[in-house]
Short mmCIF file of C-alpha atoms and ligand atoms in Angstrom, two decimals:
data_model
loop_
_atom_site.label_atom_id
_atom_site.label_comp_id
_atom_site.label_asym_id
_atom_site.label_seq_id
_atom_site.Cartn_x
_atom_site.Cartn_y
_atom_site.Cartn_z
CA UNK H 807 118.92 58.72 77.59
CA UNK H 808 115.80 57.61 79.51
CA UNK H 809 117.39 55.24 81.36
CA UNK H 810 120.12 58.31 82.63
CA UNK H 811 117.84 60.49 83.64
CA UNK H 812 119.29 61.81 86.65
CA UNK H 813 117.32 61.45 90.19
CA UNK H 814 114.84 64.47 90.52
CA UNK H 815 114.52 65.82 86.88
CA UNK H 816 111.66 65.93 84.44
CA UNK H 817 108.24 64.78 85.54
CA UNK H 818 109.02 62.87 88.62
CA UNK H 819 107.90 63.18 92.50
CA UNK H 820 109.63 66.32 92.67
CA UNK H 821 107.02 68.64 91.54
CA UNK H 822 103.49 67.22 92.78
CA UNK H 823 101.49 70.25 92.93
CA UNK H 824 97.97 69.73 91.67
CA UNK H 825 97.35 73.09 90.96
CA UNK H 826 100.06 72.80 87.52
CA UNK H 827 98.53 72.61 84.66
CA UNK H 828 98.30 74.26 81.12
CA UNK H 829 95.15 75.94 82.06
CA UNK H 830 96.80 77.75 85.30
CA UNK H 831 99.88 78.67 82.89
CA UNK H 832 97.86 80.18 80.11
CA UNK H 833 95.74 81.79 82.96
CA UNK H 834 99.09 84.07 84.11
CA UNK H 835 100.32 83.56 80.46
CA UNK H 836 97.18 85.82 79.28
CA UNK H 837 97.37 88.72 81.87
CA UNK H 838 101.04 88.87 80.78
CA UNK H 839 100.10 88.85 76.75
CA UNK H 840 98.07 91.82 77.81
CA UNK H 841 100.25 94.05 79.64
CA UNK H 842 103.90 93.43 78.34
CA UNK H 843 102.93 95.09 74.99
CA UNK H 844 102.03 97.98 77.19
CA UNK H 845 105.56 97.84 78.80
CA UNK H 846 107.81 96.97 75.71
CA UNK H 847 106.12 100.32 73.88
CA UNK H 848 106.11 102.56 76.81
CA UNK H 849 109.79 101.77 77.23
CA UNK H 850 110.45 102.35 73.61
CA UNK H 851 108.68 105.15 73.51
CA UNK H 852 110.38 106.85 76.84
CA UNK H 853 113.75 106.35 74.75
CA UNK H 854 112.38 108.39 71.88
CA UNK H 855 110.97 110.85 74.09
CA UNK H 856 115.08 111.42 75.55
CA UNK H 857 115.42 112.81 71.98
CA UNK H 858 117.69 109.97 70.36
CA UNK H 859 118.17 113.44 67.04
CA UNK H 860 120.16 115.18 69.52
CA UNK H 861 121.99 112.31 71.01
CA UNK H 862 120.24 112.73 74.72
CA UNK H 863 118.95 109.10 74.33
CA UNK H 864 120.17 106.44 76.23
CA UNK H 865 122.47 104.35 75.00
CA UNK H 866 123.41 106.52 72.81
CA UNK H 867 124.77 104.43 69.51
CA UNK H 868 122.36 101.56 69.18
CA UNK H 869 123.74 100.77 65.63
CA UNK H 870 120.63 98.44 63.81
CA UNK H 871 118.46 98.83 66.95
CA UNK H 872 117.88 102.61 66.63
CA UNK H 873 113.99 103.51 67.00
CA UNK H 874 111.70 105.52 64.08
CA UNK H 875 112.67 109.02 65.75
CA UNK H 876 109.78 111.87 65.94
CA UNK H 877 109.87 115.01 67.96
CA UNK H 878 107.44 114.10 71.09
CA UNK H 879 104.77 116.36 71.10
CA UNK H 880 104.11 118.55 74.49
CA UNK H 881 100.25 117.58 74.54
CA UNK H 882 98.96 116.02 76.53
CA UNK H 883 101.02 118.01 78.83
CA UNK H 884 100.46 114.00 80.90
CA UNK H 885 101.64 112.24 78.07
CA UNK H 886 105.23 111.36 79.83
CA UNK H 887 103.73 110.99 83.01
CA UNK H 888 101.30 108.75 81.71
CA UNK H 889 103.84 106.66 80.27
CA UNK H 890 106.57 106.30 82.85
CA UNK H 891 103.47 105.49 85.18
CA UNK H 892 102.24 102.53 82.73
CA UNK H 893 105.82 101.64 82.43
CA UNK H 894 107.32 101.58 85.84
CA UNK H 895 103.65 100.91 88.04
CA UNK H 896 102.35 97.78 85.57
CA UNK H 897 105.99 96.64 85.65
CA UNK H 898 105.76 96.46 89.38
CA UNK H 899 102.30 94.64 89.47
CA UNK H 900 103.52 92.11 87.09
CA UNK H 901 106.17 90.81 89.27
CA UNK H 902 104.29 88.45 91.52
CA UNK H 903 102.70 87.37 88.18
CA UNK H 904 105.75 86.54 86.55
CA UNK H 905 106.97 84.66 89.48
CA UNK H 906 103.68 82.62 89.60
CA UNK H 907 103.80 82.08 85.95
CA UNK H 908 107.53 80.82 86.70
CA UNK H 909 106.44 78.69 89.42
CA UNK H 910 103.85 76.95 87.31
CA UNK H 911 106.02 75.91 84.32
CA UNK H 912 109.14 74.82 86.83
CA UNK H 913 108.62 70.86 85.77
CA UNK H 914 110.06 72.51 82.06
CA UNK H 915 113.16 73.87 82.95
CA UNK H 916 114.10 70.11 84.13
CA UNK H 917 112.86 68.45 81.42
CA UNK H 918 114.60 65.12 80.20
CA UNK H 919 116.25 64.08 78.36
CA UNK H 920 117.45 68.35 77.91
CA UNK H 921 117.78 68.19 73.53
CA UNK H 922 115.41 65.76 72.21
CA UNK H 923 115.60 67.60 68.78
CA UNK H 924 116.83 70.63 66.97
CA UNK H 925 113.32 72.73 67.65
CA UNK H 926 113.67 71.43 71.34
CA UNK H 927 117.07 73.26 71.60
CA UNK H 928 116.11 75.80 69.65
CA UNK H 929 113.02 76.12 71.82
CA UNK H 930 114.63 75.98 75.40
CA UNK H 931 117.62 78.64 73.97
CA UNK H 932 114.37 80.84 73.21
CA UNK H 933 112.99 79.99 76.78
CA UNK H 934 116.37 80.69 78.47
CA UNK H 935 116.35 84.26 76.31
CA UNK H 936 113.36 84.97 77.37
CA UNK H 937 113.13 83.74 81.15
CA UNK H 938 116.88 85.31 81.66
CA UNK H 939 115.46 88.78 79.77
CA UNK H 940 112.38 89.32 82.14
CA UNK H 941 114.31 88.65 85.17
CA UNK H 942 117.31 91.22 83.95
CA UNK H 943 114.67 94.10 83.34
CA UNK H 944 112.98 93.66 86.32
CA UNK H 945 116.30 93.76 88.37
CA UNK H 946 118.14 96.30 86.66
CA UNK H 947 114.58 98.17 86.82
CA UNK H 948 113.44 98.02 89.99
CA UNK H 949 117.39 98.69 91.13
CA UNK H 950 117.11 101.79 89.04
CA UNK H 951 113.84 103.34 90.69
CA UNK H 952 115.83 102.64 94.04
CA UNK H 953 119.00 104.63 92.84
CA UNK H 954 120.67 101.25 93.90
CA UNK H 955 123.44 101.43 91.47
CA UNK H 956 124.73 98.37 92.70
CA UNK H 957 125.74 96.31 88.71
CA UNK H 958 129.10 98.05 87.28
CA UNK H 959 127.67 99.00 83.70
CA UNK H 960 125.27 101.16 82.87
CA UNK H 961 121.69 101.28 83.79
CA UNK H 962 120.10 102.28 80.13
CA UNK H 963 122.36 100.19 77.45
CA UNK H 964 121.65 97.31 80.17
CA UNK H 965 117.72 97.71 80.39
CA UNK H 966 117.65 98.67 76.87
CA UNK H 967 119.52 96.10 75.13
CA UNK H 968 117.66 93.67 77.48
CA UNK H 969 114.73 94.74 76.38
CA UNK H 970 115.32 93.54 72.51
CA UNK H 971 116.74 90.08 73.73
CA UNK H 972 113.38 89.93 76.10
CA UNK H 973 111.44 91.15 73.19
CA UNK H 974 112.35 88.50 70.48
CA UNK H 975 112.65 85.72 72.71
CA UNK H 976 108.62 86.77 73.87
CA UNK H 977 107.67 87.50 69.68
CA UNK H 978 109.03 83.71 69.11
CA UNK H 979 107.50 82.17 72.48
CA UNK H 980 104.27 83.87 71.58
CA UNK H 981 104.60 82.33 67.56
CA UNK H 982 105.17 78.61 69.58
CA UNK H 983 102.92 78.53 72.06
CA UNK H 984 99.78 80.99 71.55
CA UNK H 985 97.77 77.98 70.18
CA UNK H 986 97.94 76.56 72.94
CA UNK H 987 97.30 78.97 75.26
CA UNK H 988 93.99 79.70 74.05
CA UNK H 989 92.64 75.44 73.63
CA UNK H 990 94.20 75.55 77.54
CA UNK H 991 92.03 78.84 78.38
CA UNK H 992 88.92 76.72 76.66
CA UNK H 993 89.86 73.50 78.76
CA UNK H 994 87.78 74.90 81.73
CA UNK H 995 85.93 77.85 83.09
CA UNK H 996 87.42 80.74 84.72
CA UNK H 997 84.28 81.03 86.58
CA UNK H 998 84.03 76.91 87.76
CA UNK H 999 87.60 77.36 88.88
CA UNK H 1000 86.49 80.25 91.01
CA UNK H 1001 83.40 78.27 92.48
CA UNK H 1002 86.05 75.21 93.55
CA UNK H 1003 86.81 75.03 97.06
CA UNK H 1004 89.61 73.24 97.73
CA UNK H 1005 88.61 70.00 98.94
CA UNK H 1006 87.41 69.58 95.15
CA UNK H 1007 90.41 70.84 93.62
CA UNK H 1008 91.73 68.20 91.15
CA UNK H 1009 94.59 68.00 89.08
CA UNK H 1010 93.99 69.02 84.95
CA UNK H 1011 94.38 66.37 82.87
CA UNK H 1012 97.89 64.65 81.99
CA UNK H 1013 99.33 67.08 79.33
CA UNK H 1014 101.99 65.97 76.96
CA UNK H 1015 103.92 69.24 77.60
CA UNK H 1016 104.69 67.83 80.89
CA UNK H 1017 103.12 70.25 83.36
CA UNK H 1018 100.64 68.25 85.34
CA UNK H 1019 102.10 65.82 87.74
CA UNK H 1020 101.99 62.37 87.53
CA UNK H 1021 101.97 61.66 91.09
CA UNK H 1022 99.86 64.25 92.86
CA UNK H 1023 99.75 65.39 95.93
CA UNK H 1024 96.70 66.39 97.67
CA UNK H 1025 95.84 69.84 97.00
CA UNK H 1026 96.50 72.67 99.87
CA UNK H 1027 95.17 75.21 98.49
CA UNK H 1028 92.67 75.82 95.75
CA UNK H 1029 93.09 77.36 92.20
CA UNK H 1030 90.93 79.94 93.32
CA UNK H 1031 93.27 80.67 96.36
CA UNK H 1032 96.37 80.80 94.45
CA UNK H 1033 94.61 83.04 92.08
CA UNK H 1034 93.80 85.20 94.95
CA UNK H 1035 97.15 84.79 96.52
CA UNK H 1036 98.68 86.21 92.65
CA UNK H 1037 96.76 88.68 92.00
CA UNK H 1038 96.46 89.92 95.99
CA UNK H 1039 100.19 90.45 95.53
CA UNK H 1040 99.87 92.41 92.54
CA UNK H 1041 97.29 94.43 93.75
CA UNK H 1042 99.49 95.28 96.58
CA UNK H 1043 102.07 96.59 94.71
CA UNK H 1044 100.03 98.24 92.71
CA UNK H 1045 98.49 100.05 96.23
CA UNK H 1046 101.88 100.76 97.22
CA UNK H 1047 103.55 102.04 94.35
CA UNK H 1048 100.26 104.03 92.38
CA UNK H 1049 100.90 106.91 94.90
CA UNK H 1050 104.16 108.03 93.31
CA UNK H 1051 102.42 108.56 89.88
CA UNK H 1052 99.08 109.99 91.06
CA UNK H 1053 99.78 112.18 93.88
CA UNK H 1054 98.07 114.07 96.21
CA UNK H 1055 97.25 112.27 99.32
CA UNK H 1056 97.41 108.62 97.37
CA UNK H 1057 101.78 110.19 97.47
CA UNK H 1058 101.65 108.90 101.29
CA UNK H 1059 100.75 105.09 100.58
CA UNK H 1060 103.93 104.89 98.03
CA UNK H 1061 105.87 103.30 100.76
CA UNK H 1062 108.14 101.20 98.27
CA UNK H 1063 109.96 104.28 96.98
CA UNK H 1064 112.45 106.52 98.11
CA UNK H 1065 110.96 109.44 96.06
CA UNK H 1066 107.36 110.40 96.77
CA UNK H 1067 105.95 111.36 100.05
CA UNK H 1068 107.19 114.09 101.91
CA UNK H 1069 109.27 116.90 101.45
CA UNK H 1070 108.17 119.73 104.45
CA UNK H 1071 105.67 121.55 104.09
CA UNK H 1072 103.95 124.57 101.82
CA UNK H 1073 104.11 125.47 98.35
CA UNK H 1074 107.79 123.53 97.87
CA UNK H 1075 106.86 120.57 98.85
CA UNK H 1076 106.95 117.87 96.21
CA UNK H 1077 109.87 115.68 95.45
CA UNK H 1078 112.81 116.55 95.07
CA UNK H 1079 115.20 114.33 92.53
CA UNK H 1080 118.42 115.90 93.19
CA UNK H 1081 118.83 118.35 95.68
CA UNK H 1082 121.34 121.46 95.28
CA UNK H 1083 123.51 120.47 97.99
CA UNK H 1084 124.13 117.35 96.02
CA UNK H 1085 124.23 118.92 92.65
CA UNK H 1086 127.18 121.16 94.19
CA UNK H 1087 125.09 124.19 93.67
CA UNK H 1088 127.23 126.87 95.86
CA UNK H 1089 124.49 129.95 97.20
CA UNK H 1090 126.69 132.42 96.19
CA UNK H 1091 126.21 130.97 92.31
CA UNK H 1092 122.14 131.45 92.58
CA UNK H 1093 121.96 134.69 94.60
CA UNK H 1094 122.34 138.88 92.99
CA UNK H 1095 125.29 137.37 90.67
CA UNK H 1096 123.38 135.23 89.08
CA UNK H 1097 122.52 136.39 85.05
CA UNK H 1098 120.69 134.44 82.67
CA UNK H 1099 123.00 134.31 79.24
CA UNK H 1100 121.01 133.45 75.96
CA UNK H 1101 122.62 133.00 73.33
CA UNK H 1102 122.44 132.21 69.24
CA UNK H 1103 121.43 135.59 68.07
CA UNK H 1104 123.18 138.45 66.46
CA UNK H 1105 124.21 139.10 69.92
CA UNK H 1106 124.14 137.71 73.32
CA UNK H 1107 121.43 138.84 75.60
CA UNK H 1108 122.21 138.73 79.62
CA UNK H 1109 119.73 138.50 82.53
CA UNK H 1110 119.25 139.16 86.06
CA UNK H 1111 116.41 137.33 87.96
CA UNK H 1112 114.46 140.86 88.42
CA UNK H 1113 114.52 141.39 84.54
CA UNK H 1114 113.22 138.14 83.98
CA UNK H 1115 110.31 139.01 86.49
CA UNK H 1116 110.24 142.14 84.94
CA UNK H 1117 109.24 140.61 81.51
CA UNK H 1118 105.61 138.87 80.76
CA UNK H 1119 104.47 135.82 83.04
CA UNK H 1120 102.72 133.39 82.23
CA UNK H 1121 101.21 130.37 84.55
CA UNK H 1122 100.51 126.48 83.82
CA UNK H 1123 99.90 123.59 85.83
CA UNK H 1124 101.98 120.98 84.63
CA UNK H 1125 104.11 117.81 86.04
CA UNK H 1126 107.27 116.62 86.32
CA UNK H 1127 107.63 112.87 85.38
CA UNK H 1128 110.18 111.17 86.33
CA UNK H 1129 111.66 108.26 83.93
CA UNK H 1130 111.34 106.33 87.12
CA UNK H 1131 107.99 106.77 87.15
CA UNK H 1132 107.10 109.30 90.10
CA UNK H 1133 105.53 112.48 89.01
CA UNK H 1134 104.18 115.92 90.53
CA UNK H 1135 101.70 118.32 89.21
CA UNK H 1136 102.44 121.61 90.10
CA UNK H 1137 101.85 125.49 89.67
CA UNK H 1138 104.53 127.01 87.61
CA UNK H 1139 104.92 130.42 86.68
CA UNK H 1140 107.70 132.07 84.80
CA UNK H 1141 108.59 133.65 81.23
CA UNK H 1142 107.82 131.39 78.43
CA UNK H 1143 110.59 129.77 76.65
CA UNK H 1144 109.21 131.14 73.16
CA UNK H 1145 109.52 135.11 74.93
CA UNK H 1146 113.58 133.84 75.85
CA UNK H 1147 113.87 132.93 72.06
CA UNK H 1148 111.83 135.94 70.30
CA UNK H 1149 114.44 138.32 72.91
CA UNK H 1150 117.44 136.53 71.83
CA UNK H 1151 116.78 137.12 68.41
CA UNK H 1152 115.77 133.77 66.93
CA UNK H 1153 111.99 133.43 66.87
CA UNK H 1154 111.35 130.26 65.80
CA UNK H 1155 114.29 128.37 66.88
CA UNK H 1156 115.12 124.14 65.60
CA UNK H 1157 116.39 123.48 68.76
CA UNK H 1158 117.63 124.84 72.05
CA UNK H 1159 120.59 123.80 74.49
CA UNK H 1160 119.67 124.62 78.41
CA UNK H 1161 122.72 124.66 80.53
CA UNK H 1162 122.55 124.63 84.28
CA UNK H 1163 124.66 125.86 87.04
CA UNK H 1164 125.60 122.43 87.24
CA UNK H 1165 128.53 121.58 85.12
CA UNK H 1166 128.75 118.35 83.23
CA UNK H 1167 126.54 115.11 84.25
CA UNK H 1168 123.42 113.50 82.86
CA UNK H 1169 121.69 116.60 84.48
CA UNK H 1170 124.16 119.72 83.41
CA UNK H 1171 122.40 120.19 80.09
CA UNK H 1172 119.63 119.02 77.66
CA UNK H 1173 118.49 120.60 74.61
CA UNK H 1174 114.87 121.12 73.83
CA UNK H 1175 113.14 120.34 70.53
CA UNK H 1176 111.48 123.59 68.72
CA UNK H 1177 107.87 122.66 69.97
CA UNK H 1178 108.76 122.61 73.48
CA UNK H 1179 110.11 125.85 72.97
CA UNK H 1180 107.20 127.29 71.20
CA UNK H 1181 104.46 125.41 73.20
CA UNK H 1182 102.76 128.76 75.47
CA UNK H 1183 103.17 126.61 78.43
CA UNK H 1184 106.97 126.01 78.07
CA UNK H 1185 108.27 128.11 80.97
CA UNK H 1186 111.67 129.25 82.33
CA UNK H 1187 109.90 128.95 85.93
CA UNK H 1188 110.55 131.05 88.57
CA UNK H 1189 108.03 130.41 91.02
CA UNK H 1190 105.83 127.81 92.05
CA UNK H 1191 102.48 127.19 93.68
CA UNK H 1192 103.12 131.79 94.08
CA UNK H 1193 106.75 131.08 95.87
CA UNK H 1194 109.96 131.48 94.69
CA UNK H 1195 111.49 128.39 93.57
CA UNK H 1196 113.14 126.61 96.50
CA UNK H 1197 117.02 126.19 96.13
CA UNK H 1198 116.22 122.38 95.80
CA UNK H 1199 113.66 122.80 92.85
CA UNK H 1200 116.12 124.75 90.75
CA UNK H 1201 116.11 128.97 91.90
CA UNK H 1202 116.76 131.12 90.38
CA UNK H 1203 114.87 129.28 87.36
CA UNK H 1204 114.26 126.07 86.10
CA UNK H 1205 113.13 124.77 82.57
CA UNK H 1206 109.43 123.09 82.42
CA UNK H 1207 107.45 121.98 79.63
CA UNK H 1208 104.77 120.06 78.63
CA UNK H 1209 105.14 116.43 78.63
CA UNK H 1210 108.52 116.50 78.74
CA UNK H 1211 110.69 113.80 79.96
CA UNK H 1212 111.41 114.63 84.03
CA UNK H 1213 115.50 114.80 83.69
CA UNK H 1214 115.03 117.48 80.47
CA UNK H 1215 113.25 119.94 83.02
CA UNK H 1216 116.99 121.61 83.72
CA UNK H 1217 117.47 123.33 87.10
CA UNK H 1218 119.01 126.40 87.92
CA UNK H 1219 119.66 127.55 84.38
CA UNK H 1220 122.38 129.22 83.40
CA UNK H 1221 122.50 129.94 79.84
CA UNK H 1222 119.88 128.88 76.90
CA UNK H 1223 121.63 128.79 73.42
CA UNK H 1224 118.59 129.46 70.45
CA UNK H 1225 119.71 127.15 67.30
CA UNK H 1226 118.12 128.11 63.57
CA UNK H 1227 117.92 124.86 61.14
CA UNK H 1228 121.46 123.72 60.20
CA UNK H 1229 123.05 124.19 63.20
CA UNK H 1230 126.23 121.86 63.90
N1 MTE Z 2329 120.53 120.72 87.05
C1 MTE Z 2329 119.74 119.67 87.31
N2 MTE Z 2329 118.50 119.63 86.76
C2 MTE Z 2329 117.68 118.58 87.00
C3 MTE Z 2329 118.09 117.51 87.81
C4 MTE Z 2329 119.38 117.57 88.40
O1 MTE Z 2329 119.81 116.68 89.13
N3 MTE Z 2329 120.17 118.67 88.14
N4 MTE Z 2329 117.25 116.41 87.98
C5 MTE Z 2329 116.34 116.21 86.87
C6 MTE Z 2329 115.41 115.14 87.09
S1 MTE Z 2329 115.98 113.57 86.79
C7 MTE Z 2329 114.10 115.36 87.40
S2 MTE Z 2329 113.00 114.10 87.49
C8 MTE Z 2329 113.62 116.73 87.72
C9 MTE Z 2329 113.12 116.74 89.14
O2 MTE Z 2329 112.76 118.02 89.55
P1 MTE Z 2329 112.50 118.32 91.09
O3 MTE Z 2329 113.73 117.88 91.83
O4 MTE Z 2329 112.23 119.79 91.23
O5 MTE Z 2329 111.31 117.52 91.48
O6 MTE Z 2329 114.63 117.71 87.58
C10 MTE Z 2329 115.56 117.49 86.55
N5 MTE Z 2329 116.44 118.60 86.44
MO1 MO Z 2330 114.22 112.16 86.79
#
């Protein structure tokens, strides 16, 4: 086999970096162990908050790879926002650290002879798993957060079901090689590498995993620089993309996103995900027509917009968050969900199913779990920030509650059916 190694593979003249090394791997290998948890459980747990009991997760029929299911609770009213930030932002930031990390163990993926032994097949199937996997969430996600629907299947069984093949492939790569991560972190000092200029930048040691080259060139640029030069990048990203989740005036540096700086001016303006135009709301639809049905009760209970202001309000600051990560904390005021529920005749409803003006679609309905009904801040909102809701942020009224997922917070309602235990 040795003596076929083809020209170019394995630990040859093609990769003479000095800077490779087990130490510089477990370096980028350690940040990662630290914040991939936090991505794999914030993903999870944004598919449980979708409500997987009423179907409303995506995919819907995971057969043996369905989640523990509990209703998501609607405090912190930041909770979702919180997460879809952790999940989307650190995603982001760990992009140029993936890439390095990629970079560093290249020599691997041309390793020769390619099946030595069973456990080396085994291993590099695990490697492939799990080097394919982070790629395919990090494309299919960052495509998503662009609304660049550019792959032909979609977006959620994709990023989901790459998500368990990323996640076992990592649970075995961590089982092989977390040993010796932690002898490589040992080998030397973070804090000599970061003292080494690069004129006294020498290679680690000759490693029998085959990362260190054998013929070295001379280094152009130190550890400490390429350091730098990673986690610069990430820190950039992380500069450019925090905006979208924090807000305010940090909304204007979120230059990577096409949600998330400016939507005119006043009281309205905060993103918009869909606007009515594009929803195919018609004017006529949303103007002295318009009645709010509810429905459920011994009998059905119909609304006009000045009835509705007619009845209590009730004001809360809450945000939408996005599953793509942007959110908005706004000003709502409006009738509280539980008020719709006690008038319809079902007090303390299991569930209820919000239907918009908008027919059909991901965004035509969603149906609410019985503590974001009850929760005093759940609102059917009618203003916001002390104006009537723009046509774009769902007038006559929109749903928003607490914590909830972004796409549950239905615009321009139409009709809220109140379900007792046992519904069908
Ligand atoms: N009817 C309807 N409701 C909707 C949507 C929509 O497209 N149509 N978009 C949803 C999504 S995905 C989000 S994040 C929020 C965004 O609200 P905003 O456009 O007022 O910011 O509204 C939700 N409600
Ligand atoms: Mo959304």
């Amino acid at each position: 086999m040795e003596t076929h190694r083809p020209p170019g593979l394995g630990r040859t003249r093609a990769w003479r970096s000095p800077l490779r090394g087990p130490w510089l791997t477990s370096v980028f290998a350690a940040v990662l162990l630290v914040c991939l948890p936090v991505i794999i459980v914030s993903g999870l747990l944004s598919y449980i908050a979708y409500g997987p009991q009423f179907g409303q997760a995506l995919p819907g029929n995971v057969g043996w790879l369905h989640l523990p299911i509990f209703d998501w609770p609607t405090s912190p009213s930041w909770l979702y926002r919180l997460n879809q930030g952790l999940h989307v932002g650190l995603g982001l930031v760990l992009i140029p650290i993936v890439l390095a990390k990629l970079w560093s163990v290249v020599p691997k993926l041309f390793s020769w002879p390619p099946a030595r032994s069973v456990a080396q097949v085994l291993e590099r199937v695990s490697l492939l798993l799990l080097v394919g996997g982070i790629l395919f969430e990090i494309a299919t996600g960052v495509l998503n957060i662009q609304y660049d629907y550019i792959f032909g299947f979609s977006f959620y069984a994709a990023h989901y079901y790459g998500a368990w093949v990323f996640i076992g492939a990592f649970a075995v790569h961590l089982g092989l090689k977390l040993p010796l991560m932690l002898r490589s972190l040992r080998s030397q000092s973070l804090r000599t590498v970061l003292r080494t200029s690069r004129a006294a930048t020498r290679p680690e040691p000759l490693d029998p995993g085959g990362l260190v080259a054998t013929d070295p060139a001379p280094a152009t640029v130190s550890r400490r620089g390429a350091l730098g030069l990673v986690g610069g990048g990430a820190l950039l990203i992380a500069a450019l993309t925090a905006g979208q989740t924090l807000g305010g005036i940090t909304r204007h540096a979120a230059l990577l996103l096409p949600r998330g700086r400016s939507n005119g001016t006043g009281p309205t303006d905060f993103p918009i995900n869909r606007t009515a135009t594009a929803a195919g709301i018609k004017p006529a639809d949303t103007g002295q027509g318009w009645r709010l049905s509810l429905t459920g009760g011994p009998r059905p209970v119909t609304l006009d917009r000045a009835a509705l202001l007619a009845m209590q309000q009730h004001t809360a600051s809450l945000p939408i968050a996005c599953v793509e990560g942007w959110s908005t904390t706004q000003t709502w005021s409006g009738v509280r969900l539980r008020d719709l529920a006690a008038l319809a005749g079902i007090p303390v409803p299991h569930s209820a199913q919000v239907k918009s003006l908008e027919q059909g679609g991901p965004f035509g309905q969603a149906i609410l779990q019985s503590n974001q009904i009850l929760d005093p801040d759940a609102l059917l909102a009618l203003q916001v920030n002390g104006a009537d809701l723009s046509a774009d942020h769902g007038f006559p009224g929109r749903v928003i509650v607490p914590a909830l997922p972004g796409v549950h917070n239905t615009k321009w309602v139409h009709s809220i059916d109140f379900r007792s235990k046992g519904h069908a």
